[in-house]
Short mmCIF file of C-alpha atoms and ligand atoms in Angstrom, two decimals:
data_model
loop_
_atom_site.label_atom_id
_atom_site.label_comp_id
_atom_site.label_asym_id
_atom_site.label_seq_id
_atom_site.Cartn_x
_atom_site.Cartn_y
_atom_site.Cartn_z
CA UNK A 1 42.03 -32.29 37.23
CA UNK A 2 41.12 -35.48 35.33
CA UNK A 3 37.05 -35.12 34.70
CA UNK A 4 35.22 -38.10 35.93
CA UNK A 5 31.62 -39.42 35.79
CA UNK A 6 29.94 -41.92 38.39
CA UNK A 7 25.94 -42.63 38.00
CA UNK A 8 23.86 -45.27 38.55
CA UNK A 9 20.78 -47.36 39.18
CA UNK A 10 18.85 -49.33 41.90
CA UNK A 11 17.99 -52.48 39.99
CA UNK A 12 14.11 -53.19 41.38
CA UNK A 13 12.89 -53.69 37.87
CA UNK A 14 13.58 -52.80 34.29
CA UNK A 15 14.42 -49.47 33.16
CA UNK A 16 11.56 -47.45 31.31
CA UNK A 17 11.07 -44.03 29.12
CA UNK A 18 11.77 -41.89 32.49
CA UNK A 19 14.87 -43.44 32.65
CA UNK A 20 16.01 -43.10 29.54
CA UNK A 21 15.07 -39.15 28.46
CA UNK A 22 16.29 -38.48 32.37
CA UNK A 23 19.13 -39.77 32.17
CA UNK A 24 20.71 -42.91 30.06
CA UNK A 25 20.55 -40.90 26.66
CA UNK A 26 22.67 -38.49 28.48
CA UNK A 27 25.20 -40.92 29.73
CA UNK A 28 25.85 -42.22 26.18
CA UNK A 29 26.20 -38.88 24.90
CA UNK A 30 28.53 -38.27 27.59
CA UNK A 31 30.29 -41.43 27.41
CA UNK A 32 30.91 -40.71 22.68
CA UNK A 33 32.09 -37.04 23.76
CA UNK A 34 35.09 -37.58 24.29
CA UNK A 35 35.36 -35.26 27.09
CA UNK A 36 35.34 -37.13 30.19
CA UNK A 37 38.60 -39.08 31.25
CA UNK A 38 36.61 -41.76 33.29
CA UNK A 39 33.10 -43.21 33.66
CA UNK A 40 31.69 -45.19 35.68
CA UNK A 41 28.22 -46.70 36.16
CA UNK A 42 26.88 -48.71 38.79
CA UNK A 43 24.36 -50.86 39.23
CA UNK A 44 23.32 -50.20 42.92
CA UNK A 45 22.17 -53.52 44.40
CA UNK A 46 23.35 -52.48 48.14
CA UNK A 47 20.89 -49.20 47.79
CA UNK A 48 18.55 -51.28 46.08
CA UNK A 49 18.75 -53.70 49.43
CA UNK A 50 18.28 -50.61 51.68
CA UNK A 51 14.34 -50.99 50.93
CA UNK A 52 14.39 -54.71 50.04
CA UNK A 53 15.47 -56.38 52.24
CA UNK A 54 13.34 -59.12 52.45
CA UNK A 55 13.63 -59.41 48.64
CA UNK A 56 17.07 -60.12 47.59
CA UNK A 57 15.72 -62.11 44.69
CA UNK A 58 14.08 -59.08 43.07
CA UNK A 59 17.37 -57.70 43.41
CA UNK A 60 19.34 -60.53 41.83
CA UNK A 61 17.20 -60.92 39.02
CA UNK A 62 17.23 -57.62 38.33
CA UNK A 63 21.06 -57.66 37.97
CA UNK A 64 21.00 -58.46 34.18
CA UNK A 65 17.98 -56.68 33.31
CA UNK A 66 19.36 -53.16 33.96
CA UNK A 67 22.78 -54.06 32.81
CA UNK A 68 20.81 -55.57 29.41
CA UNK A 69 18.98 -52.19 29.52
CA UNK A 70 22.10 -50.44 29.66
CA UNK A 71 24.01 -51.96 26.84
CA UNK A 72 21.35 -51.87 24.37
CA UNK A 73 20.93 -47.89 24.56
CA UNK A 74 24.66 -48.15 23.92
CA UNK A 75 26.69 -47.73 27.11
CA UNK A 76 29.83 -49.13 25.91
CA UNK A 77 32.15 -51.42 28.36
CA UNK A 78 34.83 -50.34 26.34
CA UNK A 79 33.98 -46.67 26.92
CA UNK A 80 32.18 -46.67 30.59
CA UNK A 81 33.06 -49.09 33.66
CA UNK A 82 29.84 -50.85 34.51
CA UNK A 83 30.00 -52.62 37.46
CA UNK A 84 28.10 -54.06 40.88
CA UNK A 85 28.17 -52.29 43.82
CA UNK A 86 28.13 -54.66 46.27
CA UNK A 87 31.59 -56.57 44.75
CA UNK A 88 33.14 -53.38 45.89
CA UNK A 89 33.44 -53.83 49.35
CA UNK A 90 35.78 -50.34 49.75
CA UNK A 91 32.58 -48.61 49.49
CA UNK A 92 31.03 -49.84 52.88
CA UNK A 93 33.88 -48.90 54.65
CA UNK A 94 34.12 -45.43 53.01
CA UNK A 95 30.36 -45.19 54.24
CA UNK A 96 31.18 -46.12 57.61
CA UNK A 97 34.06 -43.22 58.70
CA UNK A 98 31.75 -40.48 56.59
CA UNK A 99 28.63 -41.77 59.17
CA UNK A 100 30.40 -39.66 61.26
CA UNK A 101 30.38 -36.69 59.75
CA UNK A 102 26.45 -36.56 59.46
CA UNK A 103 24.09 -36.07 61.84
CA UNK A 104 21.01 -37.60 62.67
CA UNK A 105 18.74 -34.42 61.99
CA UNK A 106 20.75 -33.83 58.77
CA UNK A 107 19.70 -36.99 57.22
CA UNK A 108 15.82 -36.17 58.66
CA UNK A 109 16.21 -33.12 56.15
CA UNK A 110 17.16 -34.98 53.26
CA UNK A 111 13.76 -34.00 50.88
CA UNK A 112 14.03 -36.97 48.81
CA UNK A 113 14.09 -39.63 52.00
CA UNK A 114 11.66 -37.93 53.65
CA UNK A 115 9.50 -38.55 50.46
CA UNK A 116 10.77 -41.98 50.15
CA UNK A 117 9.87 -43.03 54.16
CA UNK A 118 6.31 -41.78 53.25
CA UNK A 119 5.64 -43.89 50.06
CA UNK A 120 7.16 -47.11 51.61
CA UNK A 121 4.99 -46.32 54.82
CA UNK A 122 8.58 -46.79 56.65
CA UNK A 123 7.36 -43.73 59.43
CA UNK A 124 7.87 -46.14 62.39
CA UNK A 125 10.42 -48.27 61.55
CA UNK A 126 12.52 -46.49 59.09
CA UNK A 127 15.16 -49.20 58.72
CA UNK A 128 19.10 -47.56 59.76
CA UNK A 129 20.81 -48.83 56.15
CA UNK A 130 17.68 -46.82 54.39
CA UNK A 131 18.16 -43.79 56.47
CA UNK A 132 22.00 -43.76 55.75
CA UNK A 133 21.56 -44.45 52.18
CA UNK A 134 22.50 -40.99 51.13
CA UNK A 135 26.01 -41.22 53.21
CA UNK A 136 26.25 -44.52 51.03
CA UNK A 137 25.64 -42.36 48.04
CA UNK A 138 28.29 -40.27 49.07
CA UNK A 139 30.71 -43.25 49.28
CA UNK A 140 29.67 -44.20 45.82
CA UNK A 141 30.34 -40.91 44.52
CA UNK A 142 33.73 -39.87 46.22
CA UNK A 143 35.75 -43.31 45.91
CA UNK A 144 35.56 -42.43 42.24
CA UNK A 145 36.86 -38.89 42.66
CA UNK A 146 33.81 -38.17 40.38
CA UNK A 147 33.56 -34.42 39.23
CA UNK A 148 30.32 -35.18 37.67
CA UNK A 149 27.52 -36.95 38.78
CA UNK A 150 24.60 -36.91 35.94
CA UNK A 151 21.13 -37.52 37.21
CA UNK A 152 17.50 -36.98 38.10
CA UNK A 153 16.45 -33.92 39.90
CA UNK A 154 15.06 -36.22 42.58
CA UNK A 155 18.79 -37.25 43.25
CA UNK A 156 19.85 -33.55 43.57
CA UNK A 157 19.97 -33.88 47.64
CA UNK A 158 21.94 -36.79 47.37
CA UNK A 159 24.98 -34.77 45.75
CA UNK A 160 24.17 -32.27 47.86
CA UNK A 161 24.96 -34.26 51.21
CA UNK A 162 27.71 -35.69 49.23
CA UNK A 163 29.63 -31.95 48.34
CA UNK A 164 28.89 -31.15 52.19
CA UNK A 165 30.17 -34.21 53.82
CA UNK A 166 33.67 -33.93 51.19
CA UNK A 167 33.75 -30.34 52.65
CA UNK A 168 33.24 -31.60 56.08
CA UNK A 169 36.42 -34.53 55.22
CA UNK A 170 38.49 -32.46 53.69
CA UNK A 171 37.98 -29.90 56.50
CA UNK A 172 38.90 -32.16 59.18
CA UNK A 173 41.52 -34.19 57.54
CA UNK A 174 42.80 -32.11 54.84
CA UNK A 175 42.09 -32.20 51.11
CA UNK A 176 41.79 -35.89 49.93
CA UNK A 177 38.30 -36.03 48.55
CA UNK A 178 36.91 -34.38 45.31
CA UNK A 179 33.49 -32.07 45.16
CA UNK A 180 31.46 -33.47 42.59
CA UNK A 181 28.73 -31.37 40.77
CA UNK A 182 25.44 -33.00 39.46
CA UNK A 183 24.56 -32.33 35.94
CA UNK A 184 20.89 -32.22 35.65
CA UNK A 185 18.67 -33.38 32.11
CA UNK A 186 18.59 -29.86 29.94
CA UNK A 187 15.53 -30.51 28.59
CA UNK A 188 12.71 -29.58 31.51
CA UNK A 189 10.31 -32.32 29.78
CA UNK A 190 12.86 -34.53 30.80
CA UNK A 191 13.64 -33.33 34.22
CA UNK A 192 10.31 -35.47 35.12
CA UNK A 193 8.76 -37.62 32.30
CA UNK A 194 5.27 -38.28 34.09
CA UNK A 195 3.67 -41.83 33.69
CA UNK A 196 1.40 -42.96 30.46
CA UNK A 197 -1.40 -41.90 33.71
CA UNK A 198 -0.17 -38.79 34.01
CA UNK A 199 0.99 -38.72 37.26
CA UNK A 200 3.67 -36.82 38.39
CA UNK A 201 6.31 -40.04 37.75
CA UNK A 202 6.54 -43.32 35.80
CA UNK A 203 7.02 -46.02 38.31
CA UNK A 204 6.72 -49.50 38.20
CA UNK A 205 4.47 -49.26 41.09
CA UNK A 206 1.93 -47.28 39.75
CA UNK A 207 1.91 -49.50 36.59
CA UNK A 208 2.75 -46.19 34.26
CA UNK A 209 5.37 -46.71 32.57
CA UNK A 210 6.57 -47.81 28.71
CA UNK A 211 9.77 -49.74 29.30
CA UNK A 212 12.65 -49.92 27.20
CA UNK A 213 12.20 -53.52 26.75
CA UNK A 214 8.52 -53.58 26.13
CA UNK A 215 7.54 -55.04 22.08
CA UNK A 216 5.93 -52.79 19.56
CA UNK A 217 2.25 -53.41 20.21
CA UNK A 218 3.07 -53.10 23.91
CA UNK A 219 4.25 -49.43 23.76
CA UNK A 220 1.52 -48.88 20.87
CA UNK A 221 -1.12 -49.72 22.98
CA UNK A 222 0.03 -47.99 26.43
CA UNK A 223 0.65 -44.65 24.14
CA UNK A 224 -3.49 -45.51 22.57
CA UNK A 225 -4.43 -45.28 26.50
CA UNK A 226 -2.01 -42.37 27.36
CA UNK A 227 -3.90 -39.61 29.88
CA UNK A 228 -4.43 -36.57 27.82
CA UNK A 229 -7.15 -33.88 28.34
CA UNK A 230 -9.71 -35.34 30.19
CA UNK A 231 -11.99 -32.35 28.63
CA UNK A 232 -10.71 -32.55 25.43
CA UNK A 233 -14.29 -34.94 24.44
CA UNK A 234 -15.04 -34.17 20.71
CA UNK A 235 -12.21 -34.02 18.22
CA UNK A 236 -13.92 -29.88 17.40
CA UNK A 237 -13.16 -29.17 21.50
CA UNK A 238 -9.86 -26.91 22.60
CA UNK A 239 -7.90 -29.35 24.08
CA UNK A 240 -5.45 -28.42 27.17
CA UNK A 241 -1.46 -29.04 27.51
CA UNK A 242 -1.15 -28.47 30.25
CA UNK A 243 -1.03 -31.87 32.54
CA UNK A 244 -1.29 -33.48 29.06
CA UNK A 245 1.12 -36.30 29.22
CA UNK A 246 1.05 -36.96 25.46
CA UNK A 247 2.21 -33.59 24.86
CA UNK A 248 4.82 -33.55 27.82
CA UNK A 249 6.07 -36.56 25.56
CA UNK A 250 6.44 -34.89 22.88
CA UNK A 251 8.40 -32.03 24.14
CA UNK A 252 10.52 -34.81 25.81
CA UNK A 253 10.90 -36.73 22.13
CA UNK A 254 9.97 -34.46 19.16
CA UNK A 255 12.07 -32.96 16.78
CA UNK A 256 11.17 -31.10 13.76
CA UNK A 257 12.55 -33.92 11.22
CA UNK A 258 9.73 -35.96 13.05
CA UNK A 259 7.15 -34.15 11.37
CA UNK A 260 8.88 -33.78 8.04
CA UNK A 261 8.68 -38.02 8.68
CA UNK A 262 5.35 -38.49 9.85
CA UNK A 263 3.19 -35.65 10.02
CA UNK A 264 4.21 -33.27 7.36
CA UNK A 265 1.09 -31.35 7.82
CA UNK A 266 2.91 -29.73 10.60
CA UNK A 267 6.17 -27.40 10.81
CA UNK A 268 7.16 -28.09 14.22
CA UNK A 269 5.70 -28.65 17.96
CA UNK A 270 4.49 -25.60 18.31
CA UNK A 271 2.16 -25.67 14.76
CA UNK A 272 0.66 -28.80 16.34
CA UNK A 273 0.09 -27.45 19.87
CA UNK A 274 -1.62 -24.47 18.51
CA UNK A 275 -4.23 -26.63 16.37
CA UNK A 276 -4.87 -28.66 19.99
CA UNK A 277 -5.55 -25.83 21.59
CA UNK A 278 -7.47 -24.03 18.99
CA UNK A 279 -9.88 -27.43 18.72
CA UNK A 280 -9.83 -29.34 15.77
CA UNK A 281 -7.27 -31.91 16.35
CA UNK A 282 -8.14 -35.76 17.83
CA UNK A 283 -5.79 -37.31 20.58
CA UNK A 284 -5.64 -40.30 18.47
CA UNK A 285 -4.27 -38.64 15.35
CA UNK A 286 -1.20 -37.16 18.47
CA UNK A 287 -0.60 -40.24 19.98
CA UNK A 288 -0.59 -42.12 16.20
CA UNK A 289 2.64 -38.96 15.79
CA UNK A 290 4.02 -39.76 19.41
CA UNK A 291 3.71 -43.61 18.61
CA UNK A 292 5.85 -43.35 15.50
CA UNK A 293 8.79 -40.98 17.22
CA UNK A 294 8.79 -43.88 20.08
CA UNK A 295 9.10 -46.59 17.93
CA UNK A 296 11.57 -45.25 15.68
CA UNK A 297 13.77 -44.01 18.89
CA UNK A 298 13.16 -47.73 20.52
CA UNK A 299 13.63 -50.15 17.66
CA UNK A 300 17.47 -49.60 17.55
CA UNK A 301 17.32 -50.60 21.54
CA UNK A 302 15.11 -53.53 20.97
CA UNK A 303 17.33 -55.02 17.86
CA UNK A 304 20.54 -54.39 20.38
CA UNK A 305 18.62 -55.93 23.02
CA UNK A 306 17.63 -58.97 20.98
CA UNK A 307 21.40 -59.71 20.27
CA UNK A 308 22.65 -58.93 23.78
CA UNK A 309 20.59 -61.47 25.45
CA UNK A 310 22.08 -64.63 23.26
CA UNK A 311 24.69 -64.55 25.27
CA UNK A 312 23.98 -63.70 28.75
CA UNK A 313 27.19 -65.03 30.31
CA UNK A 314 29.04 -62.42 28.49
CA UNK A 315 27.04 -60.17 30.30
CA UNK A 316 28.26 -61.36 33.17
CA UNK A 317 31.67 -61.26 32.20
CA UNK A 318 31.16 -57.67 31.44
CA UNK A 319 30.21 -56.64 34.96
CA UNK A 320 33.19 -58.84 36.57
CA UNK A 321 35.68 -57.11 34.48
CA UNK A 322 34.26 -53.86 35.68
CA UNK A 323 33.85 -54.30 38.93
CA UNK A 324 37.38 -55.88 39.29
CA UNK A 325 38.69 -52.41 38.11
CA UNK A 326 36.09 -50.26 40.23
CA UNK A 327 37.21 -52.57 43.18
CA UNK A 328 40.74 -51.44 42.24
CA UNK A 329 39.97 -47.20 41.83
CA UNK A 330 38.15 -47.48 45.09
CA UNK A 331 40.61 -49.32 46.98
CA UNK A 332 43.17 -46.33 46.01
CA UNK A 333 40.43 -43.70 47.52
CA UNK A 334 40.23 -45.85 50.49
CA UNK A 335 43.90 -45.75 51.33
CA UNK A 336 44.23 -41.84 50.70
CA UNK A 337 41.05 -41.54 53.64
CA UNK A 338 43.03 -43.79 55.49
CA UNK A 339 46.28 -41.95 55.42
CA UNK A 340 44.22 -38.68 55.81
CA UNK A 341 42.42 -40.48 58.85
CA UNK A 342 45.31 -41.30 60.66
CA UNK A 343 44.34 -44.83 60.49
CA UNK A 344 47.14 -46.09 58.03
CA UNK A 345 48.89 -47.76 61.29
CA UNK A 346 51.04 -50.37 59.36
CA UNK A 347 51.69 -48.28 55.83
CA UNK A 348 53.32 -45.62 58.67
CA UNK A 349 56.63 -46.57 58.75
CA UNK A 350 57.17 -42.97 60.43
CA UNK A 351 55.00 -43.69 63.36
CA UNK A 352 55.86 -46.87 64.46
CA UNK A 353 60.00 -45.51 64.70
CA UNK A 354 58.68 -42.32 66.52
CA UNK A 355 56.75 -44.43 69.30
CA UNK A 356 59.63 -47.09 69.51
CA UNK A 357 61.95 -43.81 70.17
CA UNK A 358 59.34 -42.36 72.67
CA UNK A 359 58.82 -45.85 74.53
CA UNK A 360 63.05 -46.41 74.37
CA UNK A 361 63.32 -42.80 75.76
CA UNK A 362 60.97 -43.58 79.18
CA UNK A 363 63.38 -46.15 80.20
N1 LIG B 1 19.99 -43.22 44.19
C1 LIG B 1 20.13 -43.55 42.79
C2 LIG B 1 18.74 -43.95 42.27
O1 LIG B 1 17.86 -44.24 43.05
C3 LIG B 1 21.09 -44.68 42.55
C4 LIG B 1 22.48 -44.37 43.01
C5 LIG B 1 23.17 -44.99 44.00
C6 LIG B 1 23.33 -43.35 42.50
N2 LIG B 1 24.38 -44.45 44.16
C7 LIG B 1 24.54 -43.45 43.27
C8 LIG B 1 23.22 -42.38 41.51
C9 LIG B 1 25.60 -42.56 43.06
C10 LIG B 1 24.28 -41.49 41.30
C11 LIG B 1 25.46 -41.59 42.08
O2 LIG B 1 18.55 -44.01 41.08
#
């Protein structure tokens, strides 16, 4: 079986550090590996519209920002489809016949909307698209025969409805759709990178986050104001890791050349943890370390960045082109659920002859 990867994004706003330790580093390892047949990454605008409604603009302008984001950490259109989902109008109607294979209280269950409903205050007047979104999902991720699906942990219910409702299809109308398995971040700094706060997440929302796009003095100057030890007063006190977001950073970023590069006093994370803990060692002189590994990991993007935006219709060009040839992949899907639906009237040549025989036969 051909090995195939589908992801993607909502586009309400740039993509930041969370994004890119969760999950887009991943992808572009992925993608140079050599070991996946297909990939494809979408830009999910219809999600996105699920909870925007009244905000298509956001949406829109957000478009080329993600897709900007996505080329400069070296997604490849060569490599990896990138495309829009809405231009692929196979996946709406993919959405619609696996609606009925989920139920009401099903969707209730799903952890992840139930958190969602809460933060968006949507209790009494959840809006239907928003409540489907994770059969939606499911379309996303099955018209693409994906076998892998790389993402957040926050995502894992999403490819778990997916693998039941394919189960559920393939049940019913016999095996047409592929399971696909999620492949979670394998570094558990990563599984979560909190905000510069340290709160549980970076999100635009809570104004936490360092984004991929932001200059040099803007990331220095979030990482001089990043939540550490709020006991951790004189430079002489045992400071805590735990809840620490500089060090949950640095498990997410540091290597050990790092501090051959910039902080040769130390061996390795663990050197430099102990001397925290033990007292002795500022916050400033650990976020100074953390600043450099950031910089150094974001300049590349920023210089790639710089170029990509000169010429923003090719940008544009670039998501055509791969949303033509999602529309196409898709479209194939579609007409194998059809056939396995039953609903393949006219392709049937079968059918039609057996009723003109049956309807000849009555006279
Ligand atoms: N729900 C994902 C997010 O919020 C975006 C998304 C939509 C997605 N469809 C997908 C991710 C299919 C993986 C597979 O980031």
């Amino acid at each position: 079986m051909e090995k195939i990867i589908l992801t993607g994004d909502r586009p309400t706003g740039k993509l930041h550090l969370g994004h890119y330790v969760g999950s887009l580093k991943r992808r572009v390892e992925l993608q140079n590996s050599g070991l996946y047949d297909k990939i494809f990454i979408m830009i999910a605008d219809a999600q996105a519209l699920t909870d925007n409604a009244d905000n298509p603009e956001k949406v829109r302008q957000n478009i080329i920002e993600v897709a900007l984001d996505y080329l400069s950490v070296g997604l490849d259109p060569t490599k990896s489809t990138i495309f829009i989902q809405s231009q692929v109008a196979e996946l709406c109607e993919l959405a619609f016949y696996y609606m009925n294979l989920v139920t009401v209280s099903r969707l209730q269950r799903n952890p992840t909307v139930k958190t969602e409903i809460k933060m968006r205050n949507f209790e009494a007047n959840i809006p239907v698209g928003f409540f489907c979104y994770p059969i939606s999902q499911a379309a996303d991720i099955t018209a693409f025969k994906a076998t892998t699906v790389p993402v957040g942990e926050d995502q894992a219910p999403m490819i778990e409805q997916t693998r039941e409702i394919v189960n559920r299809f393939n049940h019913i109308y016999g095996e047409t759709l592929v399971e696909p398995n999620i492949l979670l971040p394998d570094n558990a700094a990563c599984l979560r990178l909190p905000g510069t706060d340290g709160k549980a997440k970076m999100s635009k929302s809570l104004g936490n986050c360092i984004y991929l796009s932001d200059t040099e003095a803007d990331v220095q100057k979030k990482v001089k104001s990043m939540f550490t030890d709020p006991t951790h007063l004189k430079v002489s006190d045992p400071g805590k890791l735990e809840g620490n977001a500089v060090f949950t950073y640095l498990d997410a970023f540091s290597r050990d050349e790092h501090f051959a590069e910039f902080l040769p006093e130390y061996a390795n994370l663990q050197e430099l943890k102990d001397h925290y803990t033990r007292g002795g060692l500022g916050d400033m002189k650990v976020k100074m370390f953390l600043n450099s590994i950031l910089q150094e990991e974001l300049n590349p993007i920023r210089a790639r960045r710089k170029e990509l935006e000169k010429d923003i219709e090719e940008i544009y060009r670039i998501l055509k082109k791969g949303s033509d040839e999602a529309r196409q992949v898709a479209a194939q899907t579609l007409a194998d659920v059809r056939s396995a639906m039953k609903i393949n009237y006219f392709d049937d040549a079968e059918l039609i002859k057996e009723q003109a025989a049956k309807y000849k036969n009555a006279d």
